[in-house]
Amino acid sequence: MPPAIVAITRREEFSASHRLHNPELSPEENRRLYGVCNNANGHGHNYEVEVTVRGLVHEQTGMVMNLADLMRLLRERVLPQVDHKHLNLDVPFLEGIIPTAENVAIALWRQIEPEMRRYEGCHLHRIRLFESRSSFVDYQGPES
Ligand code: NI
């Protein structure tokens, strides 16, 4: 078969709490901006994250990369850092960051992207983070 590029996606879940609060703004401004998400003691989400890798289908394997490898990478190295954690308090790579879905997606990209460099012919294409069933954000890296 001629060379073809395919995007593959692994979906995983994690549960976490967070609080949306900008310490540079007044309490009133924070309440106006973030509403109930500014609740002082936080609130929880069941997040879903979809990690998409895009690349050439290797002739020998018929795969872009093994989805089981992607699953292991997420379950062993990434999700334990955020699952059942308070994103404002417990996660070193989110320190000093307002943990909106946008910012969490960017931070997850920065955790996952370097790990992808060992896989030849493919690259991280998109992080899609669902904060609820009907709300999600997409991040496709600093160059797009
Ligand atoms: Ni929230």
mmCIF file of N, CA and C and ligand atoms in Angstrom:
data_model
loop_
_atom_site.group_PDB
_atom_site.id
_atom_site.type_symbol
_atom_site.label_atom_id
_atom_site.label_comp_id
_atom_site.label_asym_id
_atom_site.label_seq_id
_atom_site.Cartn_x
_atom_site.Cartn_y
_atom_site.Cartn_z
ATOM 1 N N MET A 1 0.843 -1.204 0.000
ATOM 2 C CA MET A 1 0.000 0.000 0.000
ATOM 3 C C MET A 1 0.877 1.254 0.000
ATOM 4 N N PRO A 2 0.424 2.316 -0.650
ATOM 5 C CA PRO A 2 1.194 3.564 -0.616
ATOM 6 C C PRO A 2 1.176 4.144 0.796
ATOM 7 N N PRO A 3 2.189 4.972 1.124
ATOM 8 C CA PRO A 3 2.235 5.535 2.475
ATOM 9 C C PRO A 3 0.971 6.339 2.776
ATOM 10 N N ALA A 4 0.481 6.189 3.969
ATOM 11 C CA ALA A 4 -0.727 6.921 4.375
ATOM 12 C C ALA A 4 -0.551 7.435 5.791
ATOM 13 N N ILE A 5 -1.144 8.596 6.034
ATOM 14 C CA ILE A 5 -1.092 9.200 7.371
ATOM 15 C C ILE A 5 -2.452 9.028 8.034
ATOM 16 N N VAL A 6 -2.435 8.550 9.257
ATOM 17 C CA VAL A 6 -3.671 8.283 9.994
ATOM 18 C C VAL A 6 -3.543 8.882 11.399
ATOM 19 N N ALA A 7 -4.671 9.354 11.917
ATOM 20 C CA ALA A 7 -4.712 9.835 13.305
ATOM 21 C C ALA A 7 -5.344 8.756 14.168
ATOM 22 N N ILE A 8 -4.703 8.449 15.279
ATOM 23 C CA ILE A 8 -5.236 7.453 16.204
ATOM 24 C C ILE A 8 -5.463 8.122 17.562
ATOM 25 N N THR A 9 -6.483 7.665 18.271
ATOM 26 C CA THR A 9 -6.868 8.340 19.517
ATOM 27 C C THR A 9 -7.108 7.337 20.632
ATOM 28 N N ARG A 10 -6.598 7.668 21.786
ATOM 29 C CA ARG A 10 -6.899 6.911 23.000
ATOM 30 C C ARG A 10 -7.683 7.816 23.946
ATOM 31 N N ARG A 11 -8.764 7.286 24.494
ATOM 32 C CA ARG A 11 -9.566 8.058 25.447
ATOM 33 C C ARG A 11 -9.400 7.472 26.846
ATOM 34 N N GLU A 12 -9.167 8.354 27.805
ATOM 35 C CA GLU A 12 -9.040 7.920 29.195
ATOM 36 C C GLU A 12 -9.849 8.867 30.077
ATOM 37 N N GLU A 13 -10.070 8.471 31.301
ATOM 38 C CA GLU A 13 -10.844 9.281 32.243
ATOM 39 C C GLU A 13 -10.030 9.548 33.498
ATOM 40 N N PHE A 14 -10.321 10.654 34.112
ATOM 41 C CA PHE A 14 -9.815 10.860 35.468
ATOM 42 C C PHE A 14 -10.778 11.780 36.219
ATOM 43 N N SER A 15 -10.750 11.674 37.528
ATOM 44 C CA SER A 15 -11.593 12.521 38.369
ATOM 45 C C SER A 15 -10.688 13.439 39.165
ATOM 46 N N ALA A 16 -11.077 14.706 39.237
ATOM 47 C CA ALA A 16 -10.243 15.654 39.966
ATOM 48 C C ALA A 16 -11.105 16.813 40.441
ATOM 49 N N SER A 17 -10.593 17.512 41.440
ATOM 50 C CA SER A 17 -11.259 18.738 41.867
ATOM 51 C C SER A 17 -10.387 19.925 41.492
ATOM 52 N N HIS A 18 -11.019 21.074 41.425
ATOM 53 C CA HIS A 18 -10.261 22.291 41.145
ATOM 54 C C HIS A 18 -11.049 23.505 41.619
ATOM 55 N N ARG A 19 -10.374 24.640 41.596
ATOM 56 C CA ARG A 19 -11.030 25.912 41.859
ATOM 57 C C ARG A 19 -10.507 26.905 40.842
ATOM 58 N N LEU A 20 -11.426 27.615 40.195
ATOM 59 C CA LEU A 20 -11.009 28.670 39.267
ATOM 60 C C LEU A 20 -10.958 29.975 40.045
ATOM 61 N N HIS A 21 -9.755 30.498 40.148
ATOM 62 C CA HIS A 21 -9.539 31.696 40.962
ATOM 63 C C HIS A 21 -8.251 32.359 40.510
ATOM 64 N N ASN A 22 -8.335 33.643 40.229
ATOM 65 C CA ASN A 22 -7.131 34.399 39.862
ATOM 66 C C ASN A 22 -6.761 35.305 41.030
ATOM 67 N N PRO A 23 -5.640 35.009 41.702
ATOM 68 C CA PRO A 23 -5.286 35.779 42.897
ATOM 69 C C PRO A 23 -5.014 37.249 42.611
ATOM 70 N N GLU A 24 -4.836 37.587 41.347
ATOM 71 C CA GLU A 24 -4.593 38.998 41.005
ATOM 72 C C GLU A 24 -5.889 39.809 40.948
ATOM 73 N N LEU A 25 -7.025 39.122 40.977
ATOM 74 C CA LEU A 25 -8.316 39.811 40.909
ATOM 75 C C LEU A 25 -8.971 39.833 42.284
ATOM 76 N N SER A 26 -9.896 40.752 42.465
ATOM 77 C CA SER A 26 -10.614 40.850 43.744
ATOM 78 C C SER A 26 -11.591 39.677 43.868
ATOM 79 N N PRO A 27 -12.026 39.401 45.113
ATOM 80 C CA PRO A 27 -13.022 38.329 45.300
ATOM 81 C C PRO A 27 -14.264 38.553 44.434
ATOM 82 N N GLU A 28 -14.702 39.833 44.327
ATOM 83 C CA GLU A 28 -15.908 40.114 43.530
ATOM 84 C C GLU A 28 -15.652 39.815 42.048
ATOM 85 N N GLU A 29 -14.487 40.239 41.566
ATOM 86 C CA GLU A 29 -14.172 39.977 40.146
ATOM 87 C C GLU A 29 -14.069 38.479 39.871
ATOM 88 N N ASN A 30 -13.483 37.742 40.815
ATOM 89 C CA ASN A 30 -13.386 36.293 40.641
ATOM 90 C C ASN A 30 -14.756 35.644 40.594
ATOM 91 N N ARG A 31 -15.649 36.109 41.464
ATOM 92 C CA ARG A 31 -17.000 35.539 41.482
ATOM 93 C C ARG A 31 -17.728 35.840 40.183
ATOM 94 N N ARG A 32 -17.535 37.069 39.695
ATOM 95 C CA ARG A 32 -18.197 37.459 38.454
ATOM 96 C C ARG A 32 -17.662 36.631 37.275
ATOM 97 N N LEU A 33 -16.341 36.451 37.270
ATOM 98 C CA LEU A 33 -15.687 35.772 36.146
ATOM 99 C C LEU A 33 -15.971 34.268 36.138
ATOM 100 N N TYR A 34 -15.859 33.655 37.298
ATOM 101 C CA TYR A 34 -15.884 32.187 37.333
ATOM 102 C C TYR A 34 -17.165 31.611 37.923
ATOM 103 N N GLY A 35 -18.018 32.468 38.506
ATOM 104 C CA GLY A 35 -19.302 31.986 39.033
ATOM 105 C C GLY A 35 -19.102 30.898 40.069
ATOM 106 N N VAL A 36 -19.903 29.829 39.962
ATOM 107 C CA VAL A 36 -19.834 28.754 40.961
ATOM 108 C C VAL A 36 -18.483 28.052 40.942
ATOM 109 N N CYS A 37 -17.765 28.154 39.837
ATOM 110 C CA CYS A 37 -16.443 27.506 39.735
ATOM 111 C C CYS A 37 -15.402 28.198 40.605
ATOM 112 N N ASN A 38 -15.775 29.366 41.199
ATOM 113 C CA ASN A 38 -14.888 30.081 42.113
ATOM 114 C C ASN A 38 -15.091 29.620 43.570
ATOM 115 N N ASN A 39 -16.014 28.719 43.791
ATOM 116 C CA ASN A 39 -16.285 28.214 45.152
ATOM 117 C C ASN A 39 -14.988 27.973 45.922
ATOM 118 N N ALA A 40 -14.921 28.555 47.126
ATOM 119 C CA ALA A 40 -13.646 28.587 47.868
ATOM 120 C C ALA A 40 -13.010 27.211 48.052
ATOM 121 N N ASN A 41 -13.818 26.203 48.289
ATOM 122 C CA ASN A 41 -13.243 24.884 48.570
ATOM 123 C C ASN A 41 -13.248 23.956 47.361
ATOM 124 N N GLY A 42 -13.477 24.533 46.182
ATOM 125 C CA GLY A 42 -13.366 23.738 44.957
ATOM 126 C C GLY A 42 -14.622 22.956 44.634
ATOM 127 N N HIS A 43 -14.548 22.209 43.563
ATOM 128 C CA HIS A 43 -15.628 21.332 43.104
ATOM 129 C C HIS A 43 -14.998 20.304 42.184
ATOM 130 N N GLY A 44 -15.763 19.275 41.855
ATOM 131 C CA GLY A 44 -15.155 18.165 41.120
ATOM 132 C C GLY A 44 -15.648 18.013 39.700
ATOM 133 N N HIS A 45 -14.860 17.303 38.909
ATOM 134 C CA HIS A 45 -15.242 16.934 37.540
ATOM 135 C C HIS A 45 -14.813 15.500 37.268
ATOM 136 N N ASN A 46 -15.605 14.833 36.428
ATOM 137 C CA ASN A 46 -15.130 13.602 35.817
ATOM 138 C C ASN A 46 -14.634 13.977 34.431
ATOM 139 N N TYR A 47 -13.345 14.093 34.318
ATOM 140 C CA TYR A 47 -12.741 14.516 33.053
ATOM 141 C C TYR A 47 -12.585 13.328 32.121
ATOM 142 N N GLU A 48 -12.666 13.631 30.828
ATOM 143 C CA GLU A 48 -12.235 12.647 29.832
ATOM 144 C C GLU A 48 -11.188 13.328 28.981
ATOM 145 N N VAL A 49 -10.145 12.602 28.688
ATOM 146 C CA VAL A 49 -9.113 13.162 27.835
ATOM 147 C C VAL A 49 -8.923 12.241 26.634
ATOM 148 N N GLU A 50 -8.897 12.846 25.454
ATOM 149 C CA GLU A 50 -8.617 12.105 24.230
ATOM 150 C C GLU A 50 -7.269 12.581 23.694
ATOM 151 N N VAL A 51 -6.386 11.640 23.535
ATOM 152 C CA VAL A 51 -5.037 11.945 23.058
ATOM 153 C C VAL A 51 -4.904 11.384 21.649
ATOM 154 N N THR A 52 -4.672 12.292 20.696
ATOM 155 C CA THR A 52 -4.591 11.885 19.292
ATOM 156 C C THR A 52 -3.159 12.002 18.792
ATOM 157 N N VAL A 53 -2.701 10.929 18.202
ATOM 158 C CA VAL A 53 -1.361 10.855 17.605
ATOM 159 C C VAL A 53 -1.544 10.665 16.105
ATOM 160 N N ARG A 54 -0.745 11.394 15.337
ATOM 161 C CA ARG A 54 -0.901 11.342 13.885
ATOM 162 C C ARG A 54 0.428 10.937 13.271
ATOM 163 N N GLY A 55 0.357 10.083 12.288
ATOM 164 C CA GLY A 55 1.619 9.705 11.657
ATOM 165 C C GLY A 55 1.429 8.692 10.547
ATOM 166 N N LEU A 56 2.554 8.288 10.019
ATOM 167 C CA LEU A 56 2.568 7.316 8.935
ATOM 168 C C LEU A 56 2.206 5.930 9.452
ATOM 169 N N VAL A 57 1.424 5.227 8.698
ATOM 170 C CA VAL A 57 1.176 3.820 9.008
ATOM 171 C C VAL A 57 2.416 3.036 8.591
ATOM 172 N N HIS A 58 3.095 2.453 9.569
ATOM 173 C CA HIS A 58 4.312 1.700 9.258
ATOM 174 C C HIS A 58 3.967 0.472 8.429
ATOM 175 N N GLU A 59 4.764 0.292 7.402
ATOM 176 C CA GLU A 59 4.464 -0.791 6.467
ATOM 177 C C GLU A 59 4.493 -2.158 7.161
ATOM 178 N N GLN A 60 5.484 -2.311 8.035
ATOM 179 C CA GLN A 60 5.688 -3.629 8.635
ATOM 180 C C GLN A 60 4.614 -3.980 9.659
ATOM 181 N N THR A 61 4.163 -2.956 10.431
ATOM 182 C CA THR A 61 3.222 -3.248 11.523
ATOM 183 C C THR A 61 1.775 -2.931 11.168
ATOM 184 N N GLY A 62 1.579 -2.083 10.163
ATOM 185 C CA GLY A 62 0.216 -1.639 9.863
ATOM 186 C C GLY A 62 -0.329 -0.661 10.895
ATOM 187 N N MET A 63 0.573 -0.132 11.725
ATOM 188 C CA MET A 63 0.123 0.778 12.784
ATOM 189 C C MET A 63 0.910 2.088 12.743
ATOM 190 N N VAL A 64 0.262 3.167 13.251
ATOM 191 C CA VAL A 64 0.956 4.446 13.459
ATOM 192 C C VAL A 64 1.839 4.300 14.695
ATOM 193 N N MET A 65 1.223 3.912 15.785
ATOM 194 C CA MET A 65 1.914 3.431 16.979
ATOM 195 C C MET A 65 0.937 2.497 17.662
ATOM 196 N N ASN A 66 1.454 1.675 18.525
ATOM 197 C CA ASN A 66 0.592 0.719 19.198
ATOM 198 C C ASN A 66 -0.288 1.465 20.213
ATOM 199 N N LEU A 67 -1.607 1.377 20.038
ATOM 200 C CA LEU A 67 -2.511 2.067 20.969
ATOM 201 C C LEU A 67 -2.357 1.556 22.393
ATOM 202 N N ALA A 68 -1.893 0.335 22.540
ATOM 203 C CA ALA A 68 -1.643 -0.185 23.893
ATOM 204 C C ALA A 68 -0.484 0.573 24.537
ATOM 205 N N ASP A 69 0.511 0.952 23.744
ATOM 206 C CA ASP A 69 1.623 1.758 24.276
ATOM 207 C C ASP A 69 1.118 3.126 24.725
ATOM 208 N N LEU A 70 0.221 3.708 23.906
ATOM 209 C CA LEU A 70 -0.332 5.018 24.256
ATOM 210 C C LEU A 70 -1.157 4.901 25.540
ATOM 211 N N MET A 71 -1.932 3.832 25.645
ATOM 212 C CA MET A 71 -2.722 3.596 26.860
ATOM 213 C C MET A 71 -1.808 3.488 28.074
ATOM 214 N N ARG A 72 -0.747 2.715 27.943
ATOM 215 C CA ARG A 72 0.186 2.526 29.071
ATOM 216 C C ARG A 72 0.854 3.837 29.465
ATOM 217 N N LEU A 73 1.274 4.589 28.455
ATOM 218 C CA LEU A 73 1.907 5.880 28.729
ATOM 219 C C LEU A 73 0.962 6.762 29.552
ATOM 220 N N LEU A 74 -0.308 6.811 29.147
ATOM 221 C CA LEU A 74 -1.271 7.659 29.845
ATOM 222 C C LEU A 74 -1.561 7.119 31.240
ATOM 223 N N ARG A 75 -1.791 5.823 31.327
ATOM 224 C CA ARG A 75 -2.200 5.239 32.615
ATOM 225 C C ARG A 75 -1.065 5.161 33.617
ATOM 226 N N GLU A 76 0.149 5.015 33.135
ATOM 227 C CA GLU A 76 1.262 4.826 34.066
ATOM 228 C C GLU A 76 1.983 6.126 34.389
ATOM 229 N N ARG A 77 2.041 7.053 33.413
ATOM 230 C CA ARG A 77 2.899 8.214 33.626
ATOM 231 C C ARG A 77 2.144 9.526 33.761
ATOM 232 N N VAL A 78 0.940 9.605 33.190
ATOM 233 C CA VAL A 78 0.263 10.900 33.146
ATOM 234 C C VAL A 78 -0.927 10.940 34.116
ATOM 235 N N LEU A 79 -1.851 9.989 33.959
ATOM 236 C CA LEU A 79 -3.084 10.060 34.740
ATOM 237 C C LEU A 79 -2.871 9.952 36.254
ATOM 238 N N PRO A 80 -1.907 9.152 36.730
ATOM 239 C CA PRO A 80 -1.709 9.108 38.188
ATOM 240 C C PRO A 80 -1.365 10.470 38.797
ATOM 241 N N GLN A 81 -0.861 11.374 37.970
ATOM 242 C CA GLN A 81 -0.512 12.703 38.483
ATOM 243 C C GLN A 81 -1.739 13.585 38.719
ATOM 244 N N VAL A 82 -2.858 13.273 38.052
ATOM 245 C CA VAL A 82 -4.050 14.119 38.181
ATOM 246 C C VAL A 82 -5.281 13.399 38.738
ATOM 247 N N ASP A 83 -5.328 12.085 38.626
ATOM 248 C CA ASP A 83 -6.529 11.356 39.033
ATOM 249 C C ASP A 83 -6.698 11.382 40.554
ATOM 250 N N HIS A 84 -7.922 11.760 40.987
ATOM 251 C CA HIS A 84 -8.228 11.892 42.414
ATOM 252 C C HIS A 84 -7.318 12.907 43.110
ATOM 253 N N LYS A 85 -6.962 13.946 42.379
ATOM 254 C CA LYS A 85 -6.134 15.022 42.930
ATOM 255 C C LYS A 85 -6.922 16.341 42.902
ATOM 256 N N HIS A 86 -6.430 17.281 43.700
ATOM 257 C CA HIS A 86 -6.921 18.651 43.599
ATOM 258 C C HIS A 86 -5.955 19.387 42.686
ATOM 259 N N LEU A 87 -6.456 19.823 41.543
ATOM 260 C CA LEU A 87 -5.550 20.342 40.511
ATOM 261 C C LEU A 87 -4.829 21.614 40.946
ATOM 262 N N ASN A 88 -5.423 22.368 41.880
ATOM 263 C CA ASN A 88 -4.747 23.589 42.351
ATOM 264 C C ASN A 88 -3.643 23.284 43.359
ATOM 265 N N LEU A 89 -3.738 22.137 44.020
ATOM 266 C CA LEU A 89 -2.894 21.899 45.198
ATOM 267 C C LEU A 89 -1.925 20.733 45.063
ATOM 268 N N ASP A 90 -2.298 19.738 44.282
ATOM 269 C CA ASP A 90 -1.574 18.459 44.333
ATOM 270 C C ASP A 90 -0.685 18.168 43.136
ATOM 271 N N VAL A 91 -0.728 18.998 42.116
ATOM 272 C CA VAL A 91 -0.115 18.613 40.840
ATOM 273 C C VAL A 91 1.043 19.560 40.509
ATOM 274 N N PRO A 92 2.278 19.091 40.672
ATOM 275 C CA PRO A 92 3.417 19.986 40.444
ATOM 276 C C PRO A 92 3.390 20.676 39.078
ATOM 277 N N PHE A 93 2.965 19.970 38.023
ATOM 278 C CA PHE A 93 3.030 20.607 36.703
ATOM 279 C C PHE A 93 1.892 21.609 36.458
ATOM 280 N N LEU A 94 0.998 21.751 37.444
ATOM 281 C CA LEU A 94 -0.046 22.785 37.335
ATOM 282 C C LEU A 94 0.160 23.913 38.344
ATOM 283 N N GLU A 95 1.293 23.886 39.029
ATOM 284 C CA GLU A 95 1.539 24.890 40.056
ATOM 285 C C GLU A 95 1.524 26.300 39.455
ATOM 286 N N GLY A 96 0.755 27.189 40.087
ATOM 287 C CA GLY A 96 0.700 28.575 39.620
ATOM 288 C C GLY A 96 -0.165 28.781 38.388
ATOM 289 N N ILE A 97 -0.869 27.750 37.959
ATOM 290 C CA ILE A 97 -1.713 27.832 36.758
ATOM 291 C C ILE A 97 -3.174 27.751 37.180
ATOM 292 N N ILE A 98 -4.024 28.619 36.627
ATOM 293 C CA ILE A 98 -5.462 28.522 36.888
ATOM 294 C C ILE A 98 -5.977 27.307 36.113
ATOM 295 N N PRO A 99 -6.477 26.284 36.814
ATOM 296 C CA PRO A 99 -6.754 25.010 36.133
ATOM 297 C C PRO A 99 -8.082 24.988 35.368
ATOM 298 N N THR A 100 -8.210 25.910 34.425
ATOM 299 C CA THR A 100 -9.299 25.822 33.465
ATOM 300 C C THR A 100 -9.055 24.626 32.554
ATOM 301 N N ALA A 101 -10.080 24.216 31.825
ATOM 302 C CA ALA A 101 -9.897 23.102 30.890
ATOM 303 C C ALA A 101 -8.810 23.449 29.866
ATOM 304 N N GLU A 102 -8.789 24.707 29.415
ATOM 305 C CA GLU A 102 -7.770 25.125 28.448
ATOM 306 C C GLU A 102 -6.366 24.901 29.002
ATOM 307 N N ASN A 103 -6.154 25.415 30.226
ATOM 308 C CA ASN A 103 -4.812 25.323 30.801
ATOM 309 C C ASN A 103 -4.422 23.887 31.140
ATOM 310 N N VAL A 104 -5.395 23.086 31.557
ATOM 311 C CA VAL A 104 -5.082 21.684 31.854
ATOM 312 C C VAL A 104 -4.732 20.949 30.561
ATOM 313 N N ALA A 105 -5.448 21.251 29.483
ATOM 314 C CA ALA A 105 -5.131 20.616 28.190
ATOM 315 C C ALA A 105 -3.711 20.970 27.744
ATOM 316 N N ILE A 106 -3.332 22.239 27.885
ATOM 317 C CA ILE A 106 -1.979 22.657 27.509
ATOM 318 C C ILE A 106 -0.939 21.933 28.375
ATOM 319 N N ALA A 107 -1.226 21.864 29.671
ATOM 320 C CA ALA A 107 -0.275 21.210 30.584
ATOM 321 C C ALA A 107 -0.149 19.719 30.277
ATOM 322 N N LEU A 108 -1.265 19.085 29.928
ATOM 323 C CA LEU A 108 -1.200 17.661 29.568
ATOM 324 C C LEU A 108 -0.379 17.477 28.295
ATOM 325 N N TRP A 109 -0.574 18.365 27.336
ATOM 326 C CA TRP A 109 0.239 18.321 26.111
ATOM 327 C C TRP A 109 1.724 18.338 26.480
ATOM 328 N N ARG A 110 2.084 19.240 27.362
ATOM 329 C CA ARG A 110 3.509 19.389 27.717
ATOM 330 C C ARG A 110 4.048 18.175 28.453
ATOM 331 N N GLN A 111 3.174 17.434 29.125
ATOM 332 C CA GLN A 111 3.604 16.183 29.760
ATOM 333 C C GLN A 111 3.767 15.065 28.742
ATOM 334 N N ILE A 112 2.856 15.025 27.766
ATOM 335 C CA ILE A 112 2.793 13.872 26.862
ATOM 336 C C ILE A 112 3.714 14.036 25.657
ATOM 337 N N GLU A 113 3.827 15.250 25.153
ATOM 338 C CA GLU A 113 4.539 15.463 23.882
ATOM 339 C C GLU A 113 5.991 14.962 23.922
ATOM 340 N N PRO A 114 6.754 15.257 24.991
ATOM 341 C CA PRO A 114 8.143 14.760 24.997
ATOM 342 C C PRO A 114 8.231 13.231 24.961
ATOM 343 N N GLU A 115 7.219 12.570 25.539
ATOM 344 C CA GLU A 115 7.213 11.101 25.551
ATOM 345 C C GLU A 115 7.011 10.523 24.154
ATOM 346 N N MET A 116 6.394 11.331 23.289
ATOM 347 C CA MET A 116 6.084 10.834 21.947
ATOM 348 C C MET A 116 7.298 10.815 21.037
ATOM 349 N N ARG A 117 8.349 11.508 21.456
ATOM 350 C CA ARG A 117 9.502 11.651 20.549
ATOM 351 C C ARG A 117 10.213 10.333 20.304
ATOM 352 N N ARG A 118 9.969 9.360 21.192
ATOM 353 C CA ARG A 118 10.636 8.063 20.986
ATOM 354 C C ARG A 118 9.933 7.221 19.915
ATOM 355 N N TYR A 119 8.746 7.671 19.509
ATOM 356 C CA TYR A 119 8.014 6.900 18.495
ATOM 357 C C TYR A 119 8.242 7.510 17.117
ATOM 358 N N GLU A 120 8.833 6.721 16.266
ATOM 359 C CA GLU A 120 9.251 7.216 14.967
ATOM 360 C C GLU A 120 8.056 7.440 14.036
ATOM 361 N N GLY A 121 8.123 8.540 13.299
ATOM 362 C CA GLY A 121 7.157 8.757 12.224
ATOM 363 C C GLY A 121 5.795 9.253 12.684
ATOM 364 N N CYS A 122 5.662 9.578 13.983
ATOM 365 C CA CYS A 122 4.373 10.101 14.425
ATOM 366 C C CYS A 122 4.593 11.220 15.429
ATOM 367 N N HIS A 123 3.551 11.982 15.660
ATOM 368 C CA HIS A 123 3.673 13.087 16.611
ATOM 369 C C HIS A 123 2.326 13.310 17.288
ATOM 370 N N LEU A 124 2.386 13.936 18.454
ATOM 371 C CA LEU A 124 1.158 14.289 19.155
ATOM 372 C C LEU A 124 0.406 15.321 18.316
ATOM 373 N N HIS A 125 -0.867 15.059 18.094
ATOM 374 C CA HIS A 125 -1.649 15.907 17.196
ATOM 375 C C HIS A 125 -2.668 16.766 17.946
ATOM 376 N N ARG A 126 -3.298 16.174 18.960
ATOM 377 C CA ARG A 126 -4.338 16.934 19.657
ATOM 378 C C ARG A 126 -4.592 16.352 21.050
ATOM 379 N N ILE A 127 -4.829 17.254 21.983
ATOM 380 C CA ILE A 127 -5.375 16.878 23.291
ATOM 381 C C ILE A 127 -6.782 17.447 23.340
ATOM 382 N N ARG A 128 -7.751 16.586 23.495
ATOM 383 C CA ARG A 128 -9.148 17.032 23.678
ATOM 384 C C ARG A 128 -9.535 16.688 25.106
ATOM 385 N N LEU A 129 -9.890 17.708 25.865
ATOM 386 C CA LEU A 129 -10.219 17.496 27.280
ATOM 387 C C LEU A 129 -11.681 17.853 27.504
ATOM 388 N N PHE A 130 -12.440 16.853 27.935
ATOM 389 C CA PHE A 130 -13.844 17.060 28.313
ATOM 390 C C PHE A 130 -13.902 17.351 29.802
ATOM 391 N N GLU A 131 -14.517 18.490 30.144
ATOM 392 C CA GLU A 131 -14.723 18.790 31.552
ATOM 393 C C GLU A 131 -16.100 18.292 31.990
ATOM 394 N N SER A 132 -16.962 18.135 31.032
ATOM 395 C CA SER A 132 -18.263 17.511 31.263
ATOM 396 C C SER A 132 -18.634 16.863 29.944
ATOM 397 N N ARG A 133 -19.779 16.218 29.939
ATOM 398 C CA ARG A 133 -20.190 15.529 28.726
ATOM 399 C C ARG A 133 -20.326 16.484 27.530
ATOM 400 N N SER A 134 -20.726 17.720 27.831
ATOM 401 C CA SER A 134 -21.034 18.631 26.737
ATOM 402 C C SER A 134 -20.037 19.771 26.579
ATOM 403 N N SER A 135 -19.011 19.833 27.425
ATOM 404 C CA SER A 135 -18.015 20.906 27.294
ATOM 405 C C SER A 135 -16.629 20.315 27.143
ATOM 406 N N PHE A 136 -15.950 20.709 26.063
ATOM 407 C CA PHE A 136 -14.590 20.229 25.894
ATOM 408 C C PHE A 136 -13.748 21.277 25.183
ATOM 409 N N VAL A 137 -12.434 21.132 25.345
ATOM 410 C CA VAL A 137 -11.495 22.035 24.680
ATOM 411 C C VAL A 137 -10.499 21.194 23.893
ATOM 412 N N ASP A 138 -9.959 21.798 22.841
ATOM 413 C CA ASP A 138 -8.935 21.156 22.015
ATOM 414 C C ASP A 138 -7.660 21.975 22.052
ATOM 415 N N TYR A 139 -6.543 21.293 22.212
ATOM 416 C CA TYR A 139 -5.241 21.961 22.060
ATOM 417 C C TYR A 139 -4.412 21.153 21.078
ATOM 418 N N GLN A 140 -3.850 21.847 20.087
ATOM 419 C CA GLN A 140 -3.076 21.158 19.061
ATOM 420 C C GLN A 140 -1.626 21.626 19.021
ATOM 421 N N GLY A 141 -1.163 22.117 20.159
ATOM 422 C CA GLY A 141 0.240 22.442 20.258
ATOM 423 C C GLY A 141 0.523 23.896 19.940
ATOM 424 N N PRO A 142 1.762 24.307 20.277
ATOM 425 C CA PRO A 142 2.110 25.726 20.162
ATOM 426 C C PRO A 142 2.143 26.233 18.731
ATOM 427 N N GLU A 143 2.174 25.334 17.766
ATOM 428 C CA GLU A 143 2.320 25.805 16.380
ATOM 429 C C GLU A 143 1.015 25.866 15.610
ATOM 430 N N SER A 144 -0.109 25.581 16.260
ATOM 431 C CA SER A 144 -1.363 25.687 15.508
ATOM 432 C C SER A 144 -2.419 26.477 16.275
HETATM 433 NI NI NI B 1 -14.891 23.263 37.254
#
